[in-house]
Structure formats: C-alpha cells, structure tokens
Coordinates of N, CA and C in Angstrom, one line a residue:
X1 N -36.4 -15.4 -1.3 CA -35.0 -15.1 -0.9 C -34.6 -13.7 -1.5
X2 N -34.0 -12.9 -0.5 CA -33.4 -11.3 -1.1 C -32.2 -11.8 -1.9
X3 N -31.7 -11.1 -2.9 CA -31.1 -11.2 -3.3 C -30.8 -10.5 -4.9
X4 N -30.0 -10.7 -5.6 CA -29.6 -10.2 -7.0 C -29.9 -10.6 -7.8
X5 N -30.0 -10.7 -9.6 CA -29.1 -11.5 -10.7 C -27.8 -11.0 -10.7
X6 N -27.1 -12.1 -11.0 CA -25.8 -12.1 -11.1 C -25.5 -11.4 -12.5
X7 N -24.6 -10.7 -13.0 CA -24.3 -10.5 -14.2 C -24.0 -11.2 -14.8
X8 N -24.2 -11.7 -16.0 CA -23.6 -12.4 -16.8 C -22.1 -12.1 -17.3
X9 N -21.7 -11.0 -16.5 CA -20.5 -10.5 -17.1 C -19.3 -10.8 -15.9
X10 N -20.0 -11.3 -14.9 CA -19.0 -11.6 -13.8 C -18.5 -12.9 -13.9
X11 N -17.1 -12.7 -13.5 CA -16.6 -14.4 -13.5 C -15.6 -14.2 -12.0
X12 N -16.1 -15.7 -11.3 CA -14.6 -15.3 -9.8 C -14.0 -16.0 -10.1
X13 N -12.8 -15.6 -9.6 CA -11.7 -15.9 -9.5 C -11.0 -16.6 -8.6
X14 N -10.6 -17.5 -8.1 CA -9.9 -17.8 -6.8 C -8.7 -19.2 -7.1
X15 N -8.0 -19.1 -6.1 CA -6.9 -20.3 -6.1 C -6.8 -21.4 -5.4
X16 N -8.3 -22.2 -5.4 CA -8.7 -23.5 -4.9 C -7.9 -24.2 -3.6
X17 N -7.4 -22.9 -2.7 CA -7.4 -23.4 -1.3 C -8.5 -23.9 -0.6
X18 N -8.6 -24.9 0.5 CA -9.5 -25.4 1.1 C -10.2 -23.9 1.7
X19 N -11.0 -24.0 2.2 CA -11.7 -22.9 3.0 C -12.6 -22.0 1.9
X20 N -12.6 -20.4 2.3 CA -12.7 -19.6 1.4 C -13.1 -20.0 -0.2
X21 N -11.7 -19.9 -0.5 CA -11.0 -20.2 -2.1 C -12.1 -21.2 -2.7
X22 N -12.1 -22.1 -1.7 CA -12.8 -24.0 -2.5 C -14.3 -23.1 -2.4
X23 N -15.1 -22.9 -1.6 CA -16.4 -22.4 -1.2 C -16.4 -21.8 -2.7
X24 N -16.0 -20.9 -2.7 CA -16.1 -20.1 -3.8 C -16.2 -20.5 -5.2
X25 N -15.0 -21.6 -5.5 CA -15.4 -21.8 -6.6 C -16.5 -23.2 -6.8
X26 N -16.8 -23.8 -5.8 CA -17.7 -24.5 -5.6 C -19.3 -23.9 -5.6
X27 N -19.7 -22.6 -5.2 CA -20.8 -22.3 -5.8 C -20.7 -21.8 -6.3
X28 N -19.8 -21.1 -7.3 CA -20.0 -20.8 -8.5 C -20.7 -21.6 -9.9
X29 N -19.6 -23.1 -9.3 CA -19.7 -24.0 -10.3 C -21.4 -24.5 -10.2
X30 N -21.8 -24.8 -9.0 CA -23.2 -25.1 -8.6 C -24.2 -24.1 -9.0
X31 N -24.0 -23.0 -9.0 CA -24.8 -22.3 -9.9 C -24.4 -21.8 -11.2
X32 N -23.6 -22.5 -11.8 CA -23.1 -22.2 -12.8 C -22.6 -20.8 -13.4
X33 N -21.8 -20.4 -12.7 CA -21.4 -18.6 -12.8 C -19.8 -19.0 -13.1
X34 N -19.8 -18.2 -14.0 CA -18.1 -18.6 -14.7 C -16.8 -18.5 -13.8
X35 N -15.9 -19.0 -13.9 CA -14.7 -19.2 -12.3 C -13.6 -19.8 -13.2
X36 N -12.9 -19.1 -13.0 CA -11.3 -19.7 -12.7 C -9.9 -18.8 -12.1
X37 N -8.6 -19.1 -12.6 CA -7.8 -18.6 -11.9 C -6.7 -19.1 -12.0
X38 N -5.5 -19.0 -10.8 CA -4.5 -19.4 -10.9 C -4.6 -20.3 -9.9
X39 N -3.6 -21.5 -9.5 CA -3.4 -22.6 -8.4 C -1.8 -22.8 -8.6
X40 N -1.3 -23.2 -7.7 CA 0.2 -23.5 -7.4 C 0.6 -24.8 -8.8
X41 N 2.0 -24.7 -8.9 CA 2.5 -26.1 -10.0 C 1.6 -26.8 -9.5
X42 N 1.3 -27.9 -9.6 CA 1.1 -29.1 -8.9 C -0.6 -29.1 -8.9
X43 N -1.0 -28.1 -8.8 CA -2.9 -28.1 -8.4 C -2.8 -28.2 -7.4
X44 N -1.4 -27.7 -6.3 CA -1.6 -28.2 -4.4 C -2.3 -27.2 -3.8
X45 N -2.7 -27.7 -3.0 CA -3.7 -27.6 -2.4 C -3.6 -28.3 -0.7
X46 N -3.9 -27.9 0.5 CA -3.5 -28.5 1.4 C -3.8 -29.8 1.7
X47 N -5.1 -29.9 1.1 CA -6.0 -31.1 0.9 C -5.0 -32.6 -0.2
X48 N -4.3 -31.8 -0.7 CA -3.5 -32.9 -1.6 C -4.2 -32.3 -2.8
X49 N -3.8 -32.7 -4.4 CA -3.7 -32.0 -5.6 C -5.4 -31.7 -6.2
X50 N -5.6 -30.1 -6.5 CA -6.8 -30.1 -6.8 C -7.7 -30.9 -7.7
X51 N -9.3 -31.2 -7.8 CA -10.0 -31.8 -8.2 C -9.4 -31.5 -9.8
X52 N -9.4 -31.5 -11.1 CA -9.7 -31.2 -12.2 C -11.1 -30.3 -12.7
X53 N -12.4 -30.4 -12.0 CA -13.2 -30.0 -12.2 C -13.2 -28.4 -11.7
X54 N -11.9 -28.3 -11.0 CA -11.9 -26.8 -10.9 C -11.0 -25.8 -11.9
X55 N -11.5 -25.1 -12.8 CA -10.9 -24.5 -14.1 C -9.8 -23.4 -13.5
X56 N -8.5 -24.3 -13.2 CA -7.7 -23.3 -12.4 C -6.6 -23.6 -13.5
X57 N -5.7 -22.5 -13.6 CA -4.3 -22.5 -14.3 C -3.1 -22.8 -13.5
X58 N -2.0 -23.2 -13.7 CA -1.5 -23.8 -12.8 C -0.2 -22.6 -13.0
X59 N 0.2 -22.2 -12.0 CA 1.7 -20.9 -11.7 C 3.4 -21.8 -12.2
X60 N 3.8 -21.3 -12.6 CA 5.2 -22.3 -13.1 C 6.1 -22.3 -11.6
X61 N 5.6 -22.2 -10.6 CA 6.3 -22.7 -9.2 C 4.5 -23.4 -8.4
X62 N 5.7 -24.0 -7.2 CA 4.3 -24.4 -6.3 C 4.4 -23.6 -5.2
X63 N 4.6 -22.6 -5.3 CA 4.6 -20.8 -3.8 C 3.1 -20.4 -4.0
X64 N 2.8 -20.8 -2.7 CA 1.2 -19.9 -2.6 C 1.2 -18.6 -3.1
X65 N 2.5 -18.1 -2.7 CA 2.2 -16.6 -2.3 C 1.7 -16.2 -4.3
X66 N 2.5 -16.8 -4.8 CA 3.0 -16.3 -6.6 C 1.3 -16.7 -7.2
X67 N 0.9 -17.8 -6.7 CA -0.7 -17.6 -7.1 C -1.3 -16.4 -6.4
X68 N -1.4 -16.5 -5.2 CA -2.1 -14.9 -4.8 C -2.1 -13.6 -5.5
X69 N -0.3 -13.4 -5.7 CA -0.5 -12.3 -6.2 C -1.0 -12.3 -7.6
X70 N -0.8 -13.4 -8.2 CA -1.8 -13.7 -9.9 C -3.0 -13.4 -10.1
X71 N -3.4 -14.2 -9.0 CA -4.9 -13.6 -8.8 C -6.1 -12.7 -8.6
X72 N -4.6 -11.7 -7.9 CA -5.2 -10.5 -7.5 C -4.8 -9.7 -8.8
X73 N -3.4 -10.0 -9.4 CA -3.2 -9.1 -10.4 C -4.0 -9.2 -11.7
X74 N -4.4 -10.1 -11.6 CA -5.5 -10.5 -13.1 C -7.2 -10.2 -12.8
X75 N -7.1 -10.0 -11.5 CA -8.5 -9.6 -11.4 C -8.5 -8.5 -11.7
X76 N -10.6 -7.5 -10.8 CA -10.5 -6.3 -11.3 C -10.6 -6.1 -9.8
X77 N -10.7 -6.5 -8.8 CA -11.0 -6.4 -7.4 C -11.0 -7.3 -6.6
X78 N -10.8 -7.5 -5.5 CA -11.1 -8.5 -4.9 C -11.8 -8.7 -3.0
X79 N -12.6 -9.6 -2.9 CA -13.5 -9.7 -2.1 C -12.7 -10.7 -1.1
X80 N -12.4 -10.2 0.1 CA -12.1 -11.3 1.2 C -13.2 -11.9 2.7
X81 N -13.5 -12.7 2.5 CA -14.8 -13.4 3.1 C -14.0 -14.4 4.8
X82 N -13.8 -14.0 5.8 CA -13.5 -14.2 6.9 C -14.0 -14.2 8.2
X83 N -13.3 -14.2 9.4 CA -14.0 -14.4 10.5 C -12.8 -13.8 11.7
X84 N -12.6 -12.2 11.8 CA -11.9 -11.5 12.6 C -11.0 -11.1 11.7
X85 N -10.2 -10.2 12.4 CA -8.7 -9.9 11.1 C -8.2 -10.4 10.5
X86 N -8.0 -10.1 9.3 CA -7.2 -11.2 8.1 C -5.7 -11.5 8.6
X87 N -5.5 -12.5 8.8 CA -4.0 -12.7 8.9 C -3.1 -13.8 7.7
X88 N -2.3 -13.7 8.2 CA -1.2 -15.4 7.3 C -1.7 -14.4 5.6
X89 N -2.6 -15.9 5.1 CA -2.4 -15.6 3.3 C -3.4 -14.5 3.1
X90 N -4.4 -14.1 4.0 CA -5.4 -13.6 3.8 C -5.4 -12.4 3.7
X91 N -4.1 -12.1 4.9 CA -3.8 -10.5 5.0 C -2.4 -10.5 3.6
X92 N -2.0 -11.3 3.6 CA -0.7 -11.2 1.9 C -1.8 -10.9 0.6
X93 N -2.9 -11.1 0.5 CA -3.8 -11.2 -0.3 C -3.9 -9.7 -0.3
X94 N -4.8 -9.2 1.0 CA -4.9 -7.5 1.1 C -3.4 -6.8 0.6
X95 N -1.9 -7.7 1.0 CA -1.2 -6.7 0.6 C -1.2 -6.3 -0.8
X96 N -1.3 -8.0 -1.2 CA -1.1 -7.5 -2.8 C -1.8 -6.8 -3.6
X97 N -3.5 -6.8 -3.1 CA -4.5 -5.8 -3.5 C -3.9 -4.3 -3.5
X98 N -3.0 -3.6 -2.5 CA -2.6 -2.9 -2.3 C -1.3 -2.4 -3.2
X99 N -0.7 -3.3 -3.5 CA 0.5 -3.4 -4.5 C 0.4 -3.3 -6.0
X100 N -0.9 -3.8 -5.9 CA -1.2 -3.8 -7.6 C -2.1 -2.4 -7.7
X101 N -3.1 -1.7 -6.8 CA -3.5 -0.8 -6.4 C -5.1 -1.4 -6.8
X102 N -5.8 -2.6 -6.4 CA -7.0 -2.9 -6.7 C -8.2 -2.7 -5.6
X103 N -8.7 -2.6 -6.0 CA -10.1 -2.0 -4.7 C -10.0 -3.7 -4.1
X104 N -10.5 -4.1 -2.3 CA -10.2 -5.1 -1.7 C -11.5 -4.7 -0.6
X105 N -12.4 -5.2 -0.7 CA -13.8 -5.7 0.0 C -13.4 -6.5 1.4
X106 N -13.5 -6.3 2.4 CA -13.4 -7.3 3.8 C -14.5 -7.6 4.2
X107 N -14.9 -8.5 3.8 CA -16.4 -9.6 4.9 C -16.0 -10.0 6.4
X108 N -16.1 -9.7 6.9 CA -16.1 -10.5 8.6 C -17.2 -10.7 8.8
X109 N -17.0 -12.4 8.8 CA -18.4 -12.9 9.5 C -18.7 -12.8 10.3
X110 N -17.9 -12.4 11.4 CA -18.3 -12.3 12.8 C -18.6 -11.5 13.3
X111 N -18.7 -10.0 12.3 CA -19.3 -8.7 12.6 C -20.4 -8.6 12.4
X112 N -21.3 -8.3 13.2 CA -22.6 -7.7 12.9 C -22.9 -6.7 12.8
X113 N -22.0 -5.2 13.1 CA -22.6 -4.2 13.0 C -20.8 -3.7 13.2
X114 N -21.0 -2.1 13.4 CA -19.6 -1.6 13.2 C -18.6 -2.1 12.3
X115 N -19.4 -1.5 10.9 CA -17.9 -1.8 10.0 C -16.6 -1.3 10.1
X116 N -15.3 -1.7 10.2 CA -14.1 -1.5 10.2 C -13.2 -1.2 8.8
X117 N -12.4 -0.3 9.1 CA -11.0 -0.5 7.8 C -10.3 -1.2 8.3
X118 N -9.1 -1.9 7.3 CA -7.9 -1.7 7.4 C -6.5 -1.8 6.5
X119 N -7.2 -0.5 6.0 CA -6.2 0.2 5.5 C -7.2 1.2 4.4
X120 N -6.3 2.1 3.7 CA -6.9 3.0 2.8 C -7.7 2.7 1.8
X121 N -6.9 1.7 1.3 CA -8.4 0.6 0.0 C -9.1 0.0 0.7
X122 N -9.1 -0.8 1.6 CA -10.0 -1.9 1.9 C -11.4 -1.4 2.8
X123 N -12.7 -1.6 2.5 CA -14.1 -1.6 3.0 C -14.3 -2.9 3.5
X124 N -15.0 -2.9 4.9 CA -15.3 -4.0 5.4 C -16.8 -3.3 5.5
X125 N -17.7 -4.8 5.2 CA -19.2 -4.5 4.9 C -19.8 -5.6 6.4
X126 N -21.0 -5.1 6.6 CA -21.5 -5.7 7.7 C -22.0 -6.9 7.0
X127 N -22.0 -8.9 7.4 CA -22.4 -9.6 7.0 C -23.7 -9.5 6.7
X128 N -24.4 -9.0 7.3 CA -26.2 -8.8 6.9 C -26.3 -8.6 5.8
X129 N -25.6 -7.4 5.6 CA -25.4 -6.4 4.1 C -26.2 -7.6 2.9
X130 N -26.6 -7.2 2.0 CA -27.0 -7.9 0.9 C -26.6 -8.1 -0.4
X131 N -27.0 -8.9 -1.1 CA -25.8 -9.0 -2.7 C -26.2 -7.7 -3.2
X132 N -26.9 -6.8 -2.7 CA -27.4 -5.5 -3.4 C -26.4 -4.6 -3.5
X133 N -26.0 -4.8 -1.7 CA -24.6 -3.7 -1.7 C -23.5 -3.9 -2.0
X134 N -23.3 -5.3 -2.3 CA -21.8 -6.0 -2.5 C -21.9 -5.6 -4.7
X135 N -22.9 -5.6 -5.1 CA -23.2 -4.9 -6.2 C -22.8 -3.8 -6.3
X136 N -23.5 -3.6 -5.3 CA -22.7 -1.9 -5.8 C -21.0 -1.5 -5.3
X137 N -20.4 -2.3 -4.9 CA -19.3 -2.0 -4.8 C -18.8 -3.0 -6.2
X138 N -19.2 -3.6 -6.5 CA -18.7 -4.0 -8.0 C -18.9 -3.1 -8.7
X139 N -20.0 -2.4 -9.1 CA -20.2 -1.6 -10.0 C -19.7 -0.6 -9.4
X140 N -19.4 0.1 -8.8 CA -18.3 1.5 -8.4 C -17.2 1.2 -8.4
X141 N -16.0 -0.1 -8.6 CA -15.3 -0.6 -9.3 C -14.8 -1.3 -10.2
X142 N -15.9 -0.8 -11.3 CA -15.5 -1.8 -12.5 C -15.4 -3.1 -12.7
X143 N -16.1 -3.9 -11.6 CA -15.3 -5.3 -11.0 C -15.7 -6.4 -12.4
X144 N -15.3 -7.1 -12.7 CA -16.1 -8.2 -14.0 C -15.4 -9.5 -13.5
X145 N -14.0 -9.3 -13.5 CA -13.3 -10.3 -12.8 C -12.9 -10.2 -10.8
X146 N -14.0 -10.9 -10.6 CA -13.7 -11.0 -9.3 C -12.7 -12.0 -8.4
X147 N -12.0 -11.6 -7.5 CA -10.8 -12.5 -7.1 C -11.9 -12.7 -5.6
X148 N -12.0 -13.8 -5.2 CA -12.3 -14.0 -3.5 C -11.1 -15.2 -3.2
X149 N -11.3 -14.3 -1.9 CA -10.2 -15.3 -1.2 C -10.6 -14.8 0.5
X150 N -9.8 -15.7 1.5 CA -10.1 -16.2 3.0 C -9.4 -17.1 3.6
X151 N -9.2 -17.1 4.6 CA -8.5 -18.5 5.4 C -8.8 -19.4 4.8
X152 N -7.8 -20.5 5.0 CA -7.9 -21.8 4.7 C -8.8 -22.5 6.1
X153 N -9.1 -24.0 5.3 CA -10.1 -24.5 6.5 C -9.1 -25.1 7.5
X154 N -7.8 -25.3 7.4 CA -7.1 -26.0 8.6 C -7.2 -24.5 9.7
X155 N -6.9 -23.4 9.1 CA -6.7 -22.0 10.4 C -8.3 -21.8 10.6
X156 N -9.1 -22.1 10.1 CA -10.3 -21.4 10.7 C -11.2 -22.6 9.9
X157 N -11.6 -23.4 11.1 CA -12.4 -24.4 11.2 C -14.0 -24.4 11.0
X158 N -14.4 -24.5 9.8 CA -16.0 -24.6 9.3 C -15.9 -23.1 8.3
X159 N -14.7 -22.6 8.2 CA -15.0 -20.9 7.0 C -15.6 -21.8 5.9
X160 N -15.0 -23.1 5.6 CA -15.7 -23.3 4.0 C -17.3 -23.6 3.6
X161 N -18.0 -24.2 5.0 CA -19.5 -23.8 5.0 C -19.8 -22.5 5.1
X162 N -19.8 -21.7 5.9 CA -19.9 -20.3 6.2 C -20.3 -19.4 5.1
X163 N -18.7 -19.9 4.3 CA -18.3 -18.9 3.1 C -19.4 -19.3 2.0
X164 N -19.4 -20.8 2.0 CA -20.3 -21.3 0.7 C -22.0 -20.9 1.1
X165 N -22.3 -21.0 2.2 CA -23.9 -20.4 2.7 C -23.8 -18.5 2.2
X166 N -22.8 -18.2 2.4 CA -22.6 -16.6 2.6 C -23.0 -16.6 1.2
X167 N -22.1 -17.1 0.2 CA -21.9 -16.8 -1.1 C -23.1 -17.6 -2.2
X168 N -23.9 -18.2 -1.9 CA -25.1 -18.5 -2.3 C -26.2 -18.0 -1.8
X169 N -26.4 -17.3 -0.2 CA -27.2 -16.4 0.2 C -27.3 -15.5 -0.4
X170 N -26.0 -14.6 -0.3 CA -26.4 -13.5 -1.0 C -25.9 -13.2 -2.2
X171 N -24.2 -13.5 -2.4 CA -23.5 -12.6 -3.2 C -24.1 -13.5 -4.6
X172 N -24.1 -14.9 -4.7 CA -24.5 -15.5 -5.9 C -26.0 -15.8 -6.1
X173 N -26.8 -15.3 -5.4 CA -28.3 -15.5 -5.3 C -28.6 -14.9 -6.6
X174 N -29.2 -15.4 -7.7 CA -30.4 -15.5 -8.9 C -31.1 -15.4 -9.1
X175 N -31.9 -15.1 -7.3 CA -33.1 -14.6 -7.8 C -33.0 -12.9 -7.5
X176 N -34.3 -12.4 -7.8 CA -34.5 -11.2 -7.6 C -35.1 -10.6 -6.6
X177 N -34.9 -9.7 -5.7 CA -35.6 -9.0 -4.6 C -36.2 -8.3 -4.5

C-alpha cells in the first residue's frame, strides 16, 4: 500500500458530527493517531449524544456553528474531505478558516482531475493525490494540529465510508512507500 508514516506529532481534530467529522475521528482512534476537539454542550450530535470514547471537549452552548469555529481556531489548518462544493457547515467551516486566517485543504471526492479553488486560501487536491502530497501541505503549513471536517451523513449519504476509506488509504496509512 502507498502511503506515509504519520508523524507522531500530528493530532486531528474534529467535532464528532456524523459523516466526515465521525470518519475522522474513528480512524484515527483505529489506528491509534492522537484526536480530539471541541463538540457542542450536550456531546450532540445528529445521531443523538456522542459516544464518550470520542476525546471531544464540550463548547459552553449546544450551536454547531461555536464548535466549528473552535475547531478551526485551535487548530493549525484544516482539511475538508467532500463530494462537490462545500455548502451548509462545510462551507461556514472554510469561512472560519478564512476568518481566523488558517490554511484550508478541499478534497472533492468526486474530482478526478482538474483541481479547483475556492477562494484565496483554500487548495483543492485531486482525490488520487497521495498522503505524500497532503504531507506536504502540512509541512508547508506548519500543520501539527489538524482540524478535518465535511458534510454530515444525513446531506450526503455514505461520505462517512468514503471519508473513513479516504483517510485510512491515504492520509493515515503507516506504512511506507
């Protein structure tokens, strides 16, 4: 399998929404790569209140939005993993990357070729691409704490397989290439 070591200095970040968010910190935990973050009062979650096994901090309101922007503000970057234009939390996610002024990675799964912007920070990488190049956009920004985030699974039906194949293919792959 192509792929990276992970740093031992990387930890993700996300806010244990179904979709994206859950994928993420679910293979982290599976391969044991350090994760946590912020999640609404409550641990909510669309799903009903998060598992405990997910090492999330909980926001002194239950507003999606006030985790997002936590997440993004406490990271050092953040990676959004999708399927066409970001919209709803996904595109509030790019604003706040924008607001706090943090570098903001766009995955479209459904691109195979012609990478796209949209907007002045944000790089969208072709899904092929390998944990080699998503490396190196960590390392050309500083990244240690990584924020990912993406649709929830009620707006985009099967992202949380997708995302969790995506992110054990490549981005969290262990081994070496």
């Amino acid at each position: 399998m192509s792929g990276f070591r992970m740093t031992a200095k990387l930890k993700i970040i996300s806010g244990g929404q179904t979709g994206v968010d859950r994928a993420a910190l679910d293979a982290a935990i599976e391969l044991g790569i350090p994760c946590g973050g912020w999640c609404p009062k409550g641990r909510k979650a669309e799903d009903g209140p998060l598992d405990p096994k997910y090492p999330l901090k909980e926001t002194d309101c239950s507003d999606y939005a006030v985790r997002t922007e936590w997440n993004v503000r406490d990271s050092d970057g953040t990676l959004i993993v999708t399927r066409g234009k970001p919209t709803g939390g996904t595109a509030y996610t790019i604003a706040m990357a924008r607001v706090h002024k943090k570098p903001c990675l766009v995955i479209d799964l459904d691109k195979l070729s012609s990478p796209r912007k949209w907007g002045p920070r944000e790089e969208t990488l072709d899904p092929r691409l390998r944990g080699d190049d998503i490396v190196k956009w960590l390392t050309e920004n500083n990244i240690s704490n990584l924020n990912i985030a993406g649709p929830r699974e009620s707006n985009m039906r099967g992202i949380y397989n997708d995302a969790k194949e995506y992110f054990k293919k490549w981005l969290f792959s262990r081994s070496s290439g």
